[in-house]
PDB file of C-alpha atoms in Angstrom:
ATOM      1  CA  UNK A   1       6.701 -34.629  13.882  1.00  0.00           C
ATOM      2  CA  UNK A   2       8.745 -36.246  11.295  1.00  0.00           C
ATOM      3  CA  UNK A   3      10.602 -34.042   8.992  1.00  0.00           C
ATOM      4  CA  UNK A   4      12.480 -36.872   7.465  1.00  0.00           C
ATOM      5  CA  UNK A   5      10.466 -36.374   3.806  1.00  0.00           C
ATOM      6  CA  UNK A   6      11.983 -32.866   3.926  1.00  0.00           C
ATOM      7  CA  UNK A   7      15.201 -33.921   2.840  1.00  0.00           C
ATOM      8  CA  UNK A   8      13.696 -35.935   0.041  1.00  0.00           C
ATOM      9  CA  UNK A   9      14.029 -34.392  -3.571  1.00  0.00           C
ATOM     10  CA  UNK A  10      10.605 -34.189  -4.226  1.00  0.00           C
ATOM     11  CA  UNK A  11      10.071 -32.041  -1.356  1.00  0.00           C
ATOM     12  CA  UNK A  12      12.189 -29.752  -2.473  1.00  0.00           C
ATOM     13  CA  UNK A  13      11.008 -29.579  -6.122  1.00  0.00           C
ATOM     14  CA  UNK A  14       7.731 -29.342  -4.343  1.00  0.00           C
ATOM     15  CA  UNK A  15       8.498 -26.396  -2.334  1.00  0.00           C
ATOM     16  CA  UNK A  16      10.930 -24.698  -4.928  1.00  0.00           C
ATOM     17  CA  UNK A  17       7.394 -24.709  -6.961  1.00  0.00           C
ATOM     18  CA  UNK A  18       5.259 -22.997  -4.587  1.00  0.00           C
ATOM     19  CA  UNK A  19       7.330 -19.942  -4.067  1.00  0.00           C
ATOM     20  CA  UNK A  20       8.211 -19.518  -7.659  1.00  0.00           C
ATOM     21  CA  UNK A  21       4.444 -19.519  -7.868  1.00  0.00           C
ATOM     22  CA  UNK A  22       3.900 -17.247  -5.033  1.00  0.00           C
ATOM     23  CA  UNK A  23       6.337 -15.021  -6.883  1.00  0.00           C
ATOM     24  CA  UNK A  24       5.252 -15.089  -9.900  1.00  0.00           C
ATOM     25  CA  UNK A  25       1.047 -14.217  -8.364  1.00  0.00           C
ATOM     26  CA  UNK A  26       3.026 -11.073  -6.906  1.00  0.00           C
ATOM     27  CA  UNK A  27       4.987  -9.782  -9.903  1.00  0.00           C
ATOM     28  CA  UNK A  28       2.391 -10.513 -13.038  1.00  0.00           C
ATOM     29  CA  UNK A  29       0.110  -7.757 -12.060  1.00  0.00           C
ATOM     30  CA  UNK A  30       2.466  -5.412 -11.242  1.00  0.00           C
ATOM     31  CA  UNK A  31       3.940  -6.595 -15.192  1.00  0.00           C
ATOM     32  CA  UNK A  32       0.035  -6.090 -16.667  1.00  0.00           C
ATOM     33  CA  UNK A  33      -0.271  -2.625 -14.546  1.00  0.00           C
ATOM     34  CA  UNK A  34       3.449  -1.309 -16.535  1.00  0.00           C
ATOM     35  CA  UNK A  35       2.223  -2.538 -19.805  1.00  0.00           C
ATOM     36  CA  UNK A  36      -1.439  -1.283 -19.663  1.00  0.00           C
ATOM     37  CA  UNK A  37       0.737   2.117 -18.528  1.00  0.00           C
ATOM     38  CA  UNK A  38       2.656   1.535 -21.702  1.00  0.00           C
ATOM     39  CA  UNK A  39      -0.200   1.159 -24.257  1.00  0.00           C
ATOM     40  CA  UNK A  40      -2.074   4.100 -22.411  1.00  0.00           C
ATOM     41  CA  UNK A  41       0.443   6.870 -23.091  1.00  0.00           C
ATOM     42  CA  UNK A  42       4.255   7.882 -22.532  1.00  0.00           C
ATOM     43  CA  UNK A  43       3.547  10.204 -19.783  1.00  0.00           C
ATOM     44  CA  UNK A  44       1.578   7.013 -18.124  1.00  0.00           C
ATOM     45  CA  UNK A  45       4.591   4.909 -18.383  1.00  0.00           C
ATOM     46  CA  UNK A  46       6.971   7.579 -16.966  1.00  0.00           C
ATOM     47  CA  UNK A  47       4.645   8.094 -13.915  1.00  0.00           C
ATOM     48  CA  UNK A  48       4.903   4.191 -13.434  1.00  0.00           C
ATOM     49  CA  UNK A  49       8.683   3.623 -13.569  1.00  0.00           C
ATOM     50  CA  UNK A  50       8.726   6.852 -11.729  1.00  0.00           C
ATOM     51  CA  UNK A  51       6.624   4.965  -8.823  1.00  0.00           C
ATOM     52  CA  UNK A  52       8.795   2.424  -9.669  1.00  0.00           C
ATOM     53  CA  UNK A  53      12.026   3.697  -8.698  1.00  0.00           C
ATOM     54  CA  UNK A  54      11.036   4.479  -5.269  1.00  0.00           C
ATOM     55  CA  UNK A  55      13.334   2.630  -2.653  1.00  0.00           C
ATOM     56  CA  UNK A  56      10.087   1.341  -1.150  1.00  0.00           C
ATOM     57  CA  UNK A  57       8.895  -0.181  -4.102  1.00  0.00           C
ATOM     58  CA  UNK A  58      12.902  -1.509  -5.370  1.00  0.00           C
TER      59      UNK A  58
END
């Protein structure tokens, strides 16, 4: 194989895209979830950014 376009600047503008989008498809819901939580109630939110503070989820 030739990996020789790898280097090219493109590429990596390319590939710096995808993952920002991959990232971004993992953290919006989580985002919509905390601030449906937030509309829905104070003892909601608390129960979220309780969840949230679990070493698992950090």
């Amino acid at each position: 194989m030739d990996f020789r376009a790898r280097s090219h600047p493109s590429w990596i503008g390319f590939a710096v895209h995808r993952v920002s989008g991959l990232l971004l498809a993992l953290f919006l819901p989580l985002h919509f979830w905390a601030l449906g939580s937030a509309i829905q109630g104070e003892a909601r939110l608390d129960g979220f950014l309780r969840w949230a503070d679990n070493p698992l989820v950090k």
